[in-house]
Coordinates of N, CA and C in Angstrom, one line a residue:
X1 N 1.3 -6.4 0.1 CA 1.1 -4.8 0.4 C 2.7 -4.8 1.0
X2 N 2.6 -2.6 0.2 CA 3.9 -2.2 0.6 C 3.7 -1.2 1.6
X3 N 4.2 -0.6 1.9 CA 4.3 1.2 2.5 C 5.0 1.7 2.0
X4 N 4.9 2.6 1.3 CA 5.2 3.9 0.3 C 6.0 5.0 1.7
X5 N 6.6 5.5 0.4 CA 6.9 6.8 1.5 C 7.0 7.9 0.6
X6 N 5.5 8.7 0.7 CA 4.7 9.7 -0.1 C 6.1 10.4 -0.4
X7 N 6.8 11.0 0.2 CA 7.4 12.3 0.2 C 8.5 11.9 -1.1
X8 N 8.9 10.6 -1.1 CA 9.7 10.7 -1.9 C 9.4 9.7 -3.4
X9 N 9.7 10.4 -4.6 CA 9.0 10.5 -5.7 C 9.6 8.8 -6.2
X10 N 9.0 8.3 -7.0 CA 9.3 6.5 -7.4 C 9.9 7.0 -8.6
X11 N 11.0 5.9 -9.0 CA 12.0 6.2 -10.1 C 10.7 5.2 -11.5
X12 N 10.7 6.2 -12.6 CA 10.3 5.6 -13.5 C 10.8 4.4 -14.1
X13 N 11.2 3.5 -13.2 CA 11.9 2.0 -14.2 C 11.2 0.8 -14.5
X14 N 11.2 0.1 -16.0 CA 10.5 -1.0 -15.6 C 11.8 -2.3 -16.4
X15 N 11.1 -3.4 -16.0 CA 11.7 -4.5 -16.2 C 10.8 -5.3 -16.9
X16 N 11.5 -6.3 -18.1 CA 11.1 -7.3 -18.8 C 12.0 -8.5 -18.5
X17 N 11.4 -9.3 -17.7 CA 12.5 -10.3 -17.4 C 12.7 -11.7 -18.5
X18 N 13.5 -12.1 -19.3 CA 13.4 -13.2 -19.9 C 13.9 -14.3 -19.1
X19 N 14.3 -14.4 -18.0 CA 14.3 -15.1 -16.8 C 14.2 -15.3 -15.8
X20 N 13.7 -15.7 -14.7 CA 13.5 -15.9 -13.3 C 15.2 -15.2 -12.8
X21 N 14.8 -14.3 -12.1 CA 16.3 -13.4 -11.6 C 16.7 -12.7 -12.3
X22 N 16.3 -12.3 -13.8 CA 17.2 -11.7 -14.8 C 17.4 -9.7 -14.1
X23 N 18.2 -9.3 -14.8 CA 18.6 -8.1 -14.1 C 17.6 -7.0 -15.3
X24 N 17.1 -5.8 -14.2 CA 16.3 -5.0 -15.0 C 16.7 -4.3 -15.9
X25 N 15.8 -3.9 -17.2 CA 16.2 -3.4 -18.0 C 15.5 -1.6 -17.7
X26 N 15.9 -0.6 -17.7 CA 15.9 0.6 -17.7 C 14.6 0.9 -18.9
X27 N 13.7 1.9 -18.8 CA 12.7 2.5 -19.6 C 11.0 2.5 -19.6
X28 N 10.9 2.5 -20.4 CA 9.0 2.5 -20.1 C 8.6 1.3 -21.0
X29 N 6.9 0.9 -20.3 CA 6.4 0.3 -20.5 C 5.0 0.8 -21.8
X30 N 5.0 0.2 -22.8 CA 4.1 1.1 -23.8 C 2.6 0.0 -23.5
X31 N 1.5 0.8 -23.8 CA 0.4 0.2 -23.9 C -0.1 -0.3 -25.2
X32 N -1.2 -1.2 -25.2 CA -1.6 -1.5 -26.4 C -1.6 -0.6 -27.8
X33 N -1.5 -0.8 -29.0 CA -1.8 -0.1 -29.9 C -3.0 0.6 -29.8
X34 N -3.6 1.3 -29.9 CA -5.0 2.2 -30.1 C -5.4 1.9 -31.4
X35 N -4.3 2.2 -32.4 CA -4.9 2.0 -33.8 C -5.5 0.7 -34.0
X36 N -5.4 -0.5 -33.5 CA -5.6 -2.0 -33.5 C -6.9 -2.2 -33.3
X37 N -7.5 -1.7 -32.5 CA -9.0 -1.9 -32.3 C -8.6 -1.4 -30.5
X38 N -10.3 -1.4 -29.7 CA -10.4 -1.3 -28.2 C -9.2 -2.1 -27.5
X39 N -8.6 -1.0 -26.3 CA -7.7 -1.8 -25.6 C -7.7 -1.0 -24.5
X40 N -7.9 -2.0 -23.3 CA -7.3 -1.6 -22.2 C -7.0 -1.3 -20.8
X41 N -6.6 -1.3 -19.5 CA -5.8 -0.8 -18.6 C -7.1 -1.5 -17.6
X42 N -6.8 -2.6 -16.7 CA -7.2 -2.6 -15.4 C -6.2 -2.5 -14.4
X43 N -6.6 -1.9 -13.0 CA -5.8 -1.7 -12.0 C -6.4 -2.5 -11.3
X44 N -5.6 -3.0 -10.3 CA -5.7 -3.2 -8.8 C -6.0 -1.9 -7.8
X45 N -6.4 -2.4 -6.8 CA -6.9 -1.3 -5.3 C -5.7 -1.0 -5.1
X46 N -5.4 -1.9 -4.0 CA -5.2 -1.4 -2.4 C -3.5 -1.5 -3.2
X47 N -2.6 -0.6 -2.1 CA -1.3 -0.6 -2.8 C -0.8 -0.5 -4.5
X48 N -2.1 -0.2 -4.7 CA -1.8 0.3 -6.4 C -2.1 1.9 -6.9
X49 N -3.5 1.6 -6.4 CA -4.2 3.2 -6.4 C -4.4 3.5 -5.1
X50 N -4.2 3.7 -4.1 CA -4.6 3.7 -2.8 C -3.2 3.3 -1.6
X51 N -3.1 3.9 -0.8 CA -1.8 4.0 -0.1 C -2.4 3.2 1.1
X52 N -2.8 1.9 1.1 CA -3.8 0.9 2.0 C -2.3 0.6 3.1
X53 N -1.2 0.2 2.7 CA -0.4 -0.3 3.8 C -0.1 1.0 4.8
X54 N 0.0 2.0 4.3 CA -0.2 3.2 5.4 C -0.9 3.7 6.2
X55 N -2.0 4.0 5.9 CA -3.5 3.5 6.3 C -4.3 2.9 7.5
X56 N -3.8 1.4 6.8 CA -4.5 -0.1 7.9 C -3.4 0.0 9.2
X57 N -2.1 0.2 9.4 CA -1.5 0.4 10.5 C -1.9 1.2 11.6
X58 N -2.3 2.5 11.2 CA -2.6 3.2 12.3 C -4.2 3.1 12.6
X59 N -4.6 2.6 11.5 CA -6.4 2.8 11.6 C -6.4 1.4 12.5
X60 N -5.8 0.2 12.3 CA -5.7 -1.0 13.5 C -5.4 -0.5 15.2
X61 N -4.2 0.2 14.9 CA -3.9 0.6 16.4 C -4.8 1.9 17.2
X62 N -5.8 2.6 16.4 CA -6.3 3.5 16.7 C -8.0 2.5 17.1
X63 N -8.1 1.7 16.6 CA -9.5 0.7 17.1 C -9.2 -0.4 17.9
X64 N -8.0 -0.8 18.3 CA -7.6 -2.2 19.0 C -6.4 -1.5 20.2
X65 N -6.0 -0.5 19.5 CA -4.6 -0.2 20.5 C -3.5 -0.3 20.4
X66 N -2.3 0.4 21.0 CA -1.2 0.4 20.2 C -0.6 -1.1 20.5
X67 N -0.8 -1.9 21.2 CA -0.5 -3.0 21.6 C -0.9 -4.3 20.4
X68 N -2.0 -3.8 19.6 CA -2.2 -4.4 18.0 C -0.9 -4.6 17.1
X69 N -0.3 -5.6 17.3 CA 0.6 -5.3 16.3 C -0.2 -6.1 14.7
X70 N 0.7 -5.0 14.1 CA 0.5 -5.1 12.6 C 1.0 -6.2 11.8
X71 N 2.3 -6.6 12.4 CA 3.0 -7.5 11.7 C 2.0 -9.1 12.1
X72 N 1.5 -8.9 13.1 CA 0.2 -10.6 13.6 C -0.3 -9.9 12.8
X73 N -1.3 -8.9 12.0 CA -2.3 -8.9 11.7 C -2.4 -8.9 10.3
X74 N -1.0 -8.8 9.6 CA -0.8 -9.3 8.0 C -0.7 -11.0 8.4
X75 N 0.2 -10.9 9.3 CA 0.2 -12.7 9.2 C -0.9 -13.5 9.1
X76 N -2.1 -12.8 9.9 CA -3.3 -13.1 10.0 C -3.4 -13.6 8.4
X77 N -3.9 -12.4 7.8 CA -4.5 -11.8 6.6 C -4.2 -12.8 5.9
X78 N -2.5 -13.0 5.4 CA -1.9 -14.5 4.9 C -2.1 -15.4 4.9
X79 N -3.0 -15.8 6.1 CA -3.5 -17.4 6.4 C -5.1 -17.5 6.2
X80 N -5.7 -16.3 6.0 CA -7.2 -16.2 5.8 C -7.0 -16.1 4.7
X81 N -6.1 -15.4 3.8 CA -6.3 -14.9 2.2 C -6.8 -16.0 1.5
X82 N -5.8 -17.5 1.2 CA -5.9 -17.8 0.3 C -7.2 -18.8 0.3
X83 N -7.9 -18.6 2.0 CA -9.3 -19.5 2.1 C -10.1 -18.4 0.9
X84 N -9.8 -17.4 1.1 CA -11.3 -16.3 0.5 C -10.6 -16.3 -0.9
X85 N -9.5 -16.5 -1.8 CA -9.3 -16.5 -3.2 C -9.3 -17.7 -3.4
X86 N -9.7 -18.4 -3.3 CA -10.2 -20.5 -3.7 C -11.2 -20.5 -3.6
X87 N -12.2 -19.3 -3.0 CA -13.8 -19.6 -2.7 C -14.3 -20.2 -1.7
X88 N -13.6 -20.9 -0.6 CA -13.6 -21.6 0.6 C -14.3 -20.7 1.4
X89 N -14.2 -19.5 1.7 CA -14.7 -18.1 2.6 C -15.1 -17.0 1.8
X90 N -15.9 -16.4 2.3 CA -16.1 -15.0 1.6 C -15.4 -14.2 2.3
X91 N -15.4 -13.0 1.5 CA -14.5 -12.0 2.1 C -14.8 -11.6 3.9
X92 N -16.6 -11.3 3.9 CA -16.4 -11.2 5.7 C -16.5 -12.2 6.6
X93 N -16.3 -13.5 5.7 CA -15.7 -14.7 6.8 C -14.4 -14.5 7.2
X94 N -13.3 -13.8 6.2 CA -12.6 -13.9 6.6 C -12.1 -12.5 7.2
X95 N -12.9 -11.2 7.2 CA -12.4 -10.3 8.3 C -13.3 -10.7 9.4
X96 N -14.0 -11.4 9.5 CA -14.4 -12.0 10.9 C -13.3 -13.3 11.7
X97 N -13.3 -13.7 10.6 CA -11.9 -15.1 11.3 C -10.6 -14.3 11.8
X98 N -10.2 -13.5 11.1 CA -9.2 -12.3 11.2 C -9.1 -11.6 12.8
X99 N -10.3 -11.0 12.4 CA -10.5 -10.3 13.7 C -10.4 -11.0 15.3
X100 N -11.0 -12.0 15.0 CA -11.4 -13.0 16.3 C -9.9 -13.5 16.6
X101 N -9.3 -14.0 15.7 CA -7.7 -14.5 15.9 C -6.9 -12.8 17.0
X102 N -6.9 -12.2 16.0 CA -6.3 -11.0 16.6 C -6.6 -11.1 17.8
X103 N -8.0 -10.8 18.4 CA -8.6 -10.5 19.7 C -8.1 -11.7 20.4
X104 N -7.9 -12.8 20.2 CA -7.4 -13.6 21.1 C -5.7 -14.0 21.4
X105 N -5.0 -13.4 20.8 CA -3.7 -13.2 20.3 C -3.5 -12.1 21.6
X106 N -4.5 -11.0 21.8 CA -4.5 -9.8 22.4 C -5.0 -10.1 23.6
X107 N -5.5 -10.8 24.4 CA -5.9 -12.0 25.2 C -7.3 -11.7 25.6
X108 N -8.0 -11.1 24.6 CA -9.4 -10.3 25.2 C -10.7 -11.2 24.5
X109 N -11.8 -11.0 25.0 CA -13.1 -11.5 24.9 C -13.6 -11.9 22.9
X110 N -13.6 -12.2 22.5 CA -14.2 -12.7 21.0 C -16.1 -12.0 21.0
X111 N -16.3 -11.8 20.5 CA -17.7 -10.8 20.6 C -18.1 -11.7 19.8
X112 N -19.7 -11.5 19.7 CA -20.7 -12.3 19.0 C -20.4 -11.8 17.6
X113 N -20.9 -12.8 15.9 CA -20.7 -12.3 14.6 C -21.0 -10.6 14.6
X114 N -22.0 -10.2 15.3 CA -22.7 -9.1 15.1 C -21.7 -7.7 15.6
X115 N -20.9 -8.7 17.3 CA -20.1 -7.5 17.7 C -18.6 -7.5 17.0
X116 N -18.3 -8.7 16.3 CA -17.2 -8.2 15.1 C -17.6 -7.5 14.3
X117 N -18.3 -7.9 13.6 CA -18.9 -6.9 12.5 C -18.6 -5.6 12.7
X118 N -19.0 -4.8 14.1 CA -19.3 -3.8 14.4 C -18.0 -3.0 14.7
X119 N -16.7 -3.9 15.5 CA -15.4 -3.5 15.8 C -14.6 -3.6 14.4
X120 N -15.1 -4.4 13.0 CA -14.6 -4.2 12.2 C -14.8 -3.4 11.2
X121 N -16.3 -2.6 11.4 CA -16.8 -1.8 11.2 C -15.8 -0.5 11.6
X122 N -15.6 -0.3 12.2 CA -15.1 0.8 13.0 C -13.5 0.8 12.2
X123 N -12.8 -0.5 12.5 CA -11.5 -0.4 11.8 C -11.5 0.2 10.3
X124 N -12.5 -0.1 9.5 CA -12.5 0.1 8.0 C -12.8 1.8 7.6
X125 N -13.9 2.4 8.8 CA -13.8 3.6 8.7 C -12.9 4.5 9.0
X126 N -11.6 3.8 10.3 CA -10.4 4.3 10.5 C -9.5 4.6 9.1
X127 N -9.4 3.2 8.3 CA -8.8 3.3 7.5 C -9.2 4.2 6.0
X128 N -9.9 4.1 6.0 CA -10.8 5.1 4.8 C -10.4 6.5 5.0
X129 N -10.6 7.0 6.6 CA -10.2 8.5 7.0 C -8.7 8.5 6.4
X130 N -8.2 7.6 6.2 CA -6.4 7.7 6.1 C -6.0 7.4 4.5
X131 N -7.0 6.9 3.9 CA -6.7 6.6 2.4 C -6.4 8.0 1.6
X132 N -5.3 7.7 0.9 CA -5.4 8.6 -0.4 C -4.6 8.0 -1.2
X133 N -5.0 8.9 -2.5 CA -4.6 8.2 -3.8 C -3.1 8.5 -3.7
X134 N -2.3 7.5 -4.5 CA -0.8 8.1 -4.8 C -0.8 8.7 -6.0
X135 N 0.3 9.7 -5.4 CA 0.3 11.4 -6.4 C 0.8 10.4 -8.1
X136 N 1.0 9.5 -8.3 CA 1.0 9.5 -10.6 C -0.4 8.9 -10.3
X137 N -1.6 8.8 -10.0 CA -2.9 7.7 -10.5 C -3.2 9.1 -10.9
X138 N -4.1 9.9 -10.5 CA -4.8 10.9 -11.5 C -4.0 11.2 -12.7
X139 N -3.4 11.6 -12.5 CA -2.1 12.3 -14.0 C -2.3 10.5 -14.9
X140 N -2.0 9.4 -14.1 CA -1.9 8.2 -15.2 C -3.5 7.9 -15.7
X141 N -4.6 8.0 -14.9 CA -5.7 7.8 -15.4 C -6.1 9.1 -16.5
X142 N -6.1 10.0 -15.9 CA -6.0 11.1 -17.1 C -6.1 11.1 -18.7
X143 N -4.4 10.8 -18.5 CA -3.6 10.5 -19.7 C -4.5 9.4 -20.6
X144 N -4.2 8.5 -19.7 CA -4.8 6.9 -20.2 C -5.7 7.2 -21.5
X145 N -6.9 7.5 -20.2 CA -8.3 8.2 -21.1 C -8.6 9.6 -22.3
X146 N -7.5 10.2 -22.3 CA -7.5 11.0 -22.9 C -6.7 10.1 -24.4
X147 N -6.0 9.0 -24.0 CA -5.6 8.5 -25.5 C -6.6 7.7 -25.8
X148 N -7.9 7.5 -25.5 CA -8.5 6.6 -25.8 C -8.7 4.9 -25.1
X149 N -8.3 4.7 -24.1 CA -8.2 3.5 -23.4 C -9.2 3.7 -22.1
X150 N -9.7 2.1 -22.6 CA -10.9 1.9 -21.3 C -10.1 1.7 -19.9
X151 N -10.8 1.6 -19.0 CA -9.9 1.5 -17.8 C -11.2 1.0 -16.7
X152 N -10.3 0.3 -16.2 CA -11.4 -0.9 -15.1 C -10.2 -0.9 -13.6
X153 N -11.1 -1.3 -12.7 CA -10.6 -1.8 -11.8 C -11.2 -3.3 -11.3
X154 N -9.8 -3.9 -10.7 CA -10.2 -5.2 -10.8 C -9.9 -5.4 -9.1
X155 N -10.2 -6.1 -8.2 CA -10.0 -5.4 -6.7 C -10.1 -7.1 -6.2
X156 N -9.7 -8.0 -5.4 CA -10.4 -8.8 -4.0 C -10.6 -8.4 -2.8
X157 N -11.5 -8.0 -3.0 CA -12.2 -7.5 -1.8 C -14.0 -7.2 -1.6
X158 N -14.0 -6.8 -0.4 CA -15.6 -6.4 -0.7 C -16.0 -5.7 -1.5
X159 N -17.2 -5.6 -2.4 CA -17.8 -4.9 -3.2 C -18.2 -3.7 -2.9
X160 N -18.7 -3.4 -1.4 CA -19.6 -2.4 -1.4 C -18.5 -1.8 -0.5
X161 N -17.2 -2.2 0.2 CA -16.3 -1.2 0.5 C -15.3 -0.5 -0.7
X162 N -15.0 -1.4 -1.8 CA -14.2 -0.6 -2.7 C -15.1 0.1 -3.6
X163 N -16.0 0.4 -3.8 CA -17.2 0.7 -4.9 C -17.3 2.8 -3.9
X164 N -17.5 2.4 -2.5 CA -17.4 3.2 -1.5 C -16.1 4.5 -1.5
X165 N -15.4 3.5 -1.8 CA -13.8 4.1 -1.5 C -13.1 4.8 -2.6
X166 N -14.0 3.9 -4.4 CA -13.8 4.5 -5.2 C -14.2 5.8 -5.9
X167 N -15.6 5.7 -5.2 CA -16.5 7.1 -5.3 C -15.4 8.5 -4.7
X168 N -15.4 8.0 -2.9 CA -14.9 9.0 -1.9 C -13.6 9.7 -2.4
X169 N -12.6 8.7 -3.4 CA -11.5 9.5 -3.5 C -11.8 10.5 -5.1
X170 N -12.8 10.5 -5.4 CA -13.0 10.8 -6.9 C -12.8 10.1 -8.3
X171 N -12.6 8.7 -8.5 CA -11.7 7.5 -8.6 C -13.2 7.4 -10.4
X172 N -14.3 7.0 -9.6 CA -15.4 7.0 -10.5 C -15.6 7.5 -12.0
X173 N -15.7 8.6 -11.9 CA -15.8 9.2 -13.6 C -14.7 8.5 -14.0
X174 N -13.7 8.6 -13.4 CA -12.5 7.9 -14.6 C -12.9 6.7 -15.1
X175 N -13.4 5.5 -14.7 CA -13.5 4.2 -14.7 C -14.6 3.7 -15.6
X176 N -14.5 2.6 -16.4 CA -15.4 2.4 -17.2 C -16.2 1.1 -16.6
X177 N -15.1 0.5 -15.6 CA -15.8 -0.6 -15.3 C -15.3 -1.2 -13.8
X178 N -15.9 -1.7 -12.8 CA -15.5 -2.0 -11.5 C -15.9 -3.5 -11.0
X179 N -14.8 -4.3 -11.0 CA -15.0 -5.6 -11.0 C -14.3 -5.8 -9.7
X180 N -15.6 -6.5 -8.5 CA -14.7 -7.3 -7.3 C -14.9 -8.1 -6.6
X181 N -14.3 -9.0 -6.4 CA -14.5 -10.6 -6.4 C -15.1 -10.8 -5.2
X182 N -15.6 -10.1 -4.4 CA -16.8 -10.0 -3.3 C -18.2 -10.0 -4.1
X183 N -18.0 -9.1 -5.3 CA -19.3 -9.1 -6.2 C -19.2 -10.6 -6.9
X184 N -18.4 -11.0 -7.5 CA -18.4 -11.7 -8.6 C -18.3 -13.3 -8.3
X185 N -17.4 -13.3 -7.4 CA -17.7 -14.6 -6.1 C -15.9 -15.3 -7.1
X186 N -15.6 -14.6 -8.0 CA -14.3 -15.3 -8.7 C -12.9 -13.8 -8.1
X187 N -11.9 -15.0 -7.7 CA -10.7 -14.0 -7.2 C -9.3 -13.5 -7.9
X188 N -9.1 -12.6 -8.4 CA -7.5 -13.1 -8.0 C -6.4 -14.1 -7.4
X189 N -5.9 -14.9 -8.1 CA -5.1 -14.9 -9.4 C -5.7 -15.5 -10.7
X190 N -7.5 -16.3 -10.0 CA -8.1 -16.8 -11.2 C -8.0 -16.2 -12.5
X191 N -8.1 -17.3 -13.5 CA -8.1 -16.8 -14.5 C -9.2 -16.1 -15.3
X192 N -10.1 -16.7 -14.7 CA -11.8 -16.3 -14.9 C -12.1 -14.8 -14.2
X193 N -11.5 -14.6 -13.3 CA -11.7 -13.1 -13.1 C -11.3 -12.3 -13.9
X194 N -10.2 -12.6 -14.6 CA -9.5 -11.6 -15.1 C -10.2 -11.7 -16.7
X195 N -10.4 -12.7 -16.8 CA -11.7 -12.5 -17.9 C -13.2 -11.6 -18.1
X196 N -13.5 -12.1 -16.7 CA -14.9 -11.6 -16.0 C -14.6 -9.6 -16.3
X197 N -13.6 -9.2 -16.2 CA -12.8 -7.6 -16.1 C -12.9 -7.3 -17.4
X198 N -12.6 -8.3 -18.2 CA -11.9 -7.8 -19.5 C -13.3 -7.5 -20.5
X199 N -14.3 -8.7 -19.8 CA -15.4 -8.9 -20.7 C -16.1 -7.3 -20.1
X200 N -16.3 -6.9 -19.0 CA -17.0 -5.9 -18.6 C -16.6 -4.4 -19.3
X201 N -14.8 -4.4 -19.3 CA -14.5 -3.3 -19.6 C -14.7 -3.7 -21.0
X202 N -14.6 -4.6 -22.2 CA -15.3 -4.4 -23.4 C -14.1 -4.9 -24.5
X203 N -13.0 -5.1 -23.7 CA -11.8 -5.1 -24.3 C -11.2 -7.1 -24.1
X204 N -10.5 -7.4 -25.0 CA -10.1 -8.7 -25.3 C -8.6 -9.1 -24.4
X205 N -8.6 -10.2 -23.7 CA -7.5 -10.3 -22.8 C -5.8 -9.8 -23.7
X206 N -5.7 -10.3 -24.8 CA -4.5 -10.1 -25.8 C -4.8 -8.2 -26.3
X207 N -5.8 -7.4 -25.4 CA -5.2 -6.1 -25.9 C -5.9 -5.5 -24.3
X208 N -5.6 -6.0 -23.1 CA -5.6 -5.3 -22.0 C -4.5 -5.6 -21.0
X209 N -4.1 -4.4 -20.7 CA -3.1 -4.3 -19.5 C -3.6 -4.5 -18.1
X210 N -3.0 -5.9 -17.3 CA -3.5 -5.2 -15.7 C -2.1 -4.6 -15.1
X211 N -2.1 -4.5 -14.1 CA -0.9 -2.9 -13.1 C -1.9 -3.7 -11.8
X212 N -0.8 -4.1 -10.7 CA -1.2 -4.4 -9.9 C 0.2 -4.5 -8.7
X213 N 0.1 -4.5 -7.6 CA 1.0 -4.7 -6.6 C 1.3 -5.9 -5.9
X214 N 0.9 -7.2 -6.1 CA 0.6 -8.5 -6.2 C 1.6 -9.3 -7.2
X215 N 2.9 -9.7 -7.2 CA 3.4 -10.7 -8.0 C 2.7 -11.6 -8.3
X216 N 2.0 -12.7 -7.1 CA 1.2 -13.8 -7.3 C -0.1 -13.4 -8.1
X217 N -1.0 -12.3 -7.3 CA -2.3 -12.5 -7.7 C -2.5 -11.5 -8.7
X218 N -1.6 -10.4 -9.0 CA -1.9 -9.6 -10.0 C -0.9 -9.9 -10.9
X219 N 0.3 -10.0 -11.0 CA 1.3 -10.3 -12.2 C 1.1 -11.3 -12.9
X220 N 1.3 -12.2 -12.4 CA 1.5 -13.6 -12.7 C 0.3 -14.2 -13.0
X221 N -0.8 -13.9 -12.5 CA -2.1 -14.3 -12.8 C -3.2 -13.4 -14.0
X222 N -2.6 -12.3 -14.0 CA -2.8 -11.4 -15.4 C -2.2 -12.4 -16.5
X223 N -0.4 -12.7 -16.7 CA -0.1 -13.2 -17.1 C -0.5 -14.6 -17.6
X224 N -1.0 -15.4 -16.8 CA -1.3 -16.8 -17.7 C -3.1 -16.7 -17.8
X225 N -3.5 -15.4 -17.4 CA -5.0 -15.6 -18.3 C -4.7 -14.8 -19.8
X226 N -3.4 -14.8 -20.2 CA -3.2 -13.8 -21.4 C -3.1 -12.5 -21.3
X227 N -3.2 -11.9 -20.1 CA -3.5 -10.6 -20.4 C -1.6 -9.8 -20.4
X228 N -1.2 -8.3 -20.6 CA -0.1 -7.7 -20.6 C -0.2 -7.8 -18.9
X229 N 1.2 -8.2 -18.5 CA 1.5 -8.9 -16.6 C 2.1 -7.2 -16.4
X230 N 1.5 -6.2 -15.4 CA 2.6 -5.1 -14.8 C 2.7 -5.4 -13.2
X231 N 4.1 -5.8 -12.8 CA 3.9 -5.6 -11.4 C 4.2 -4.5 -11.2
X232 N 3.8 -3.3 -10.5 CA 3.7 -2.4 -9.9 C 4.5 -2.7 -8.4
X233 N 5.7 -2.4 -8.4 CA 6.7 -2.6 -6.9 C 7.2 -0.6 -6.7
X234 N 6.1 -0.9 -5.7 CA 6.1 0.6 -5.0 C 7.5 1.0 -4.0
X235 N 7.9 -0.4 -3.6 CA 8.8 -0.1 -2.7 C 10.4 -0.8 -3.4
X236 N 11.3 -0.9 -2.6 CA 12.8 -0.9 -3.3 C 12.2 -2.5 -3.5
X237 N 13.2 -2.8 -4.5 CA 13.2 -4.0 -4.9 C 14.4 -5.0 -4.1
X238 N 13.6 -6.1 -3.5 CA 14.1 -7.4 -2.7 C 14.5 -8.2 -3.4
X239 N 14.9 -8.3 -4.9 CA 15.8 -9.5 -5.1 C 14.8 -10.7 -5.6
X240 N 13.4 -10.4 -5.3 CA 12.4 -11.5 -5.7 C 12.8 -11.7 -6.7
X241 N 12.5 -12.9 -8.0 CA 12.9 -13.2 -8.9 C 11.5 -13.4 -9.4
X242 N 11.6 -12.4 -10.7 CA 10.1 -12.5 -11.5 C 9.8 -13.4 -12.7
X243 N 9.1 -13.9 -13.2 CA 8.8 -14.8 -14.2 C 9.0 -14.2 -15.5
X244 N 9.4 -14.9 -16.4 CA 9.6 -14.2 -17.9 C 8.1 -13.6 -18.6
X245 N 8.3 -12.7 -19.3 CA 7.2 -11.7 -19.7 C 6.7 -11.1 -18.9
X246 N 7.0 -10.7 -17.5 CA 6.3 -9.5 -16.4 C 6.9 -8.5 -16.7
X247 N 6.2 -7.3 -17.2 CA 7.0 -6.0 -16.7 C 7.1 -5.8 -15.4
X248 N 7.8 -5.1 -15.3 CA 8.0 -4.1 -13.8 C 8.2 -3.0 -13.6
X249 N 7.4 -1.8 -13.0 CA 7.6 -0.7 -12.9 C 7.5 -0.1 -11.3
X250 N 8.0 1.2 -11.3 CA 7.9 1.9 -9.7 C 7.2 2.5 -9.6
X251 N 6.4 2.9 -11.1 CA 5.4 4.1 -10.9 C 5.0 3.8 -12.1
X252 N 3.6 4.8 -11.9 CA 2.6 4.7 -12.9 C 3.1 5.5 -14.5
X253 N 4.0 6.4 -13.8 CA 4.2 7.5 -14.8 C 5.3 6.9 -15.8
X254 N 5.5 5.3 -15.7 CA 6.3 4.3 -16.0 C 5.5 3.6 -17.7
X255 N 4.6 4.2 -17.7 CA 3.5 3.1 -18.4 C 2.5 4.4 -19.5
X256 N 3.3 4.0 -21.3 CA 2.7 5.2 -21.8 C 2.3 4.9 -22.8
X257 N 1.2 5.5 -23.3 CA 0.1 4.9 -23.9 C 0.8 4.9 -26.0

């Protein structure tokens, strides 16, 4: 997850790396040719379409207090997340385990399951009250839909939560399909999650682009499933090597029909 600075406009830069660690090339990423048949665009949700990493720390502090360290929260997320993506835990179980461990770190009693759910529901409401679309999102989806592409969301999260957020942020009219791991039981980076999203979108993997902020779950996962993979890096590059065949952009404006 990234923490963007909304006041600074991202650079429209892309890179397709012929080998790990190769230098970036400036330019744009072109979407599949629509004249050859149906083509689609899949988008991750958090930190791709919405500024989750800005909203989440403030919400955590509101609900658990200023002493609730967001770095610790993210470390707990990183610990439990693979259990979810591998199918060993439901997303709700991930949330309960993470919150219980956070309360333990803070030296507070851990409530019942119902109490954990109520407390986390408060945190999520606080997150949602702060969520905003990135400035490049609506211009991008309008431009792509006008060009005849099908657009979908593919998210690793809770289904009801993501559908509610999509509706509240005004994205639903722009989407042809929504696929959420909490509903399907298939999480990125598994190829099956991408195949299902493409099937719902009505476009084959080879004519579908997937865009997301996670190198592993979004870009590498999509590439292995046969999609055109685009890693959206809204913050400054940190030198992370990028595998061959993955495009890197810092703004959705860098993708053109």
